[in-house]
C-alpha cells in the first residue's frame, strides 16, 4: 500500500495535538488536513484517539555488527526499534569489529546492514588516540566525505581496547575539519581523576554504591569543561552524549548562552532508574557514566522540560549475559551498557509524564534529534513534503515489559519487569507499515542515511 490516508484525533502537527488526516503517497506525507475526517476513495488507517506523531529518532545506538553481532546486530536491533516506534537510528562507531575509524570499516558497516534494516540507519565515524596528530587528518576527511553523520570520541577508556580515548591534541586538530564538514563532534565526557576510596569497588565489587562512587560527577564536569574550551576555540558543533551529572548543566547553559554550538543529550535510563533503588549485584544497570541518585535525576528532568537538554537517546549498548556478569553481579568486571532501545519512547514518557506535558515531550524524541542530525527538513515533523516516518501510540496504556516482548538479540535488560506507560501499536517507515496493530509486518525498508 503506497497511497493511503491516516486519521487520528491526536495528530502532532503544527506543534500541537489536534484532529487531522494525513495523505501518504510513495513514502511522503503529501497533505495534512486538519479537522474532522473527510471520506475519500483512498484506503484509510484509523488511529482513533491514539497519538499519531513523527517516528522516534534515536541518535545514539550501538549495534556492534560486524564483528560482535553476538552482542547485537542490525536484524534484531532495527526490529526492536520498529516495535518501539523508532523509525531512524544512528549507529556508533564502536563496538563493532572493526571499529569505524576509516572508510573501509564504514563500508563494512553499510554492507553488514543490507537486508536487515527494518528502520533507517545513519552512521557515525570515530577518532581514537593520538592518530590524527601522528598520521594526519586524511582518514578523518575521507570518513566525513563518505557521509558519516558525526564523529565520536571518548575522553576516557571506552571499554573496547581498539577504540582508545582521543587525546585533547587530536580533538584540537580534528575540530576544524569536522566543523568544515558541517557535522557534530560527539564526546563521551568523563575525565579520569584520582578519587577518594579508590579501592572501594575492588573490595566490594557487587556494591552499586561502590560502583557509583568509582565514576563521580566530577569526572563528567572536568571533561565537559575541557571540551567546551575546545568548542570555544574552534566553534565546531560539539555534542555531549549521555549527560548523567546534572552539576555540569550550568556550564553547558553558559556556553549555549554565549552562542557556542553546543548540544547535549541524556538517556532514558538516567531518567527512569535511580541509584537508591538499584540492588547490589544488578549489573544490568551498569553503564558509564553511571545512573545517579534521585535529586540529580530530578535536575535532569527539569533541564529537559526547560529546554536545557536538547534530546533523549537510548544509548542502547547490550552485551551477552556472561559479559554482563549477571551470574556474579561483579560491577568491576561487567560490561557497561544498557539494553533499552525498544523502550526509549515508553520508558522516557513514563519517567517524564509527571514533569512535562506531552507537547513538551514529543519534540525531545522527534524534532530535536532530527535537527541535530541535519535531517530537520525531511524528518521529525508531520507536514506536507516530510517523510512518512510515523508512530501511533497510546501514552496512557500501561504494559509490563516481559522477555517475550523484547526483540533485542539478548533479553537481559533492566526494563524487564517494569510497568511502562505508552503502548506502540503502529510504526510506519517511509510509508511502509512495519508494525501494524502491535504485530510486525513488512520490514527491511529502512534506508541508509548519509550526510550529503
Ligand atoms: Zn554509547
Tab-separated table of N, CA, C and O and ligand atoms in Angstrom, residues 60 62 92 152 242 315, ligand 1:
chain	number	residue	atom	x	y	z
A	60	UNK	N	21.638	7.664	19.226
A	60	UNK	CA	22.757	7.030	19.941
A	60	UNK	C	22.476	5.550	20.201
A	60	UNK	O	21.827	5.186	21.183
A	62	UNK	N	24.286	1.440	19.779
A	62	UNK	CA	25.434	0.576	19.459
A	62	UNK	C	24.905	-0.751	18.910
A	62	UNK	O	24.299	-1.525	19.645
A	92	UNK	N	26.721	3.881	16.457
A	92	UNK	CA	28.023	4.360	16.935
A	92	UNK	C	29.175	3.564	16.294
A	92	UNK	O	28.996	2.407	15.940
A	152	UNK	N	32.591	10.523	16.676
A	152	UNK	CA	32.556	10.228	18.112
A	152	UNK	C	33.957	10.091	18.669
A	152	UNK	O	34.835	9.521	18.033
A	242	UNK	N	25.125	11.352	26.389
A	242	UNK	CA	24.668	10.769	27.659
A	242	UNK	C	25.084	11.543	28.917
A	242	UNK	O	25.768	11.006	29.781
A	315	UNK	N	21.143	5.190	24.004
A	315	UNK	CA	22.491	4.630	24.216
A	315	UNK	C	22.397	3.115	24.417
A	315	UNK	O	23.026	2.558	25.317
B	1	LIG	ZN1	27.158	4.955	23.768
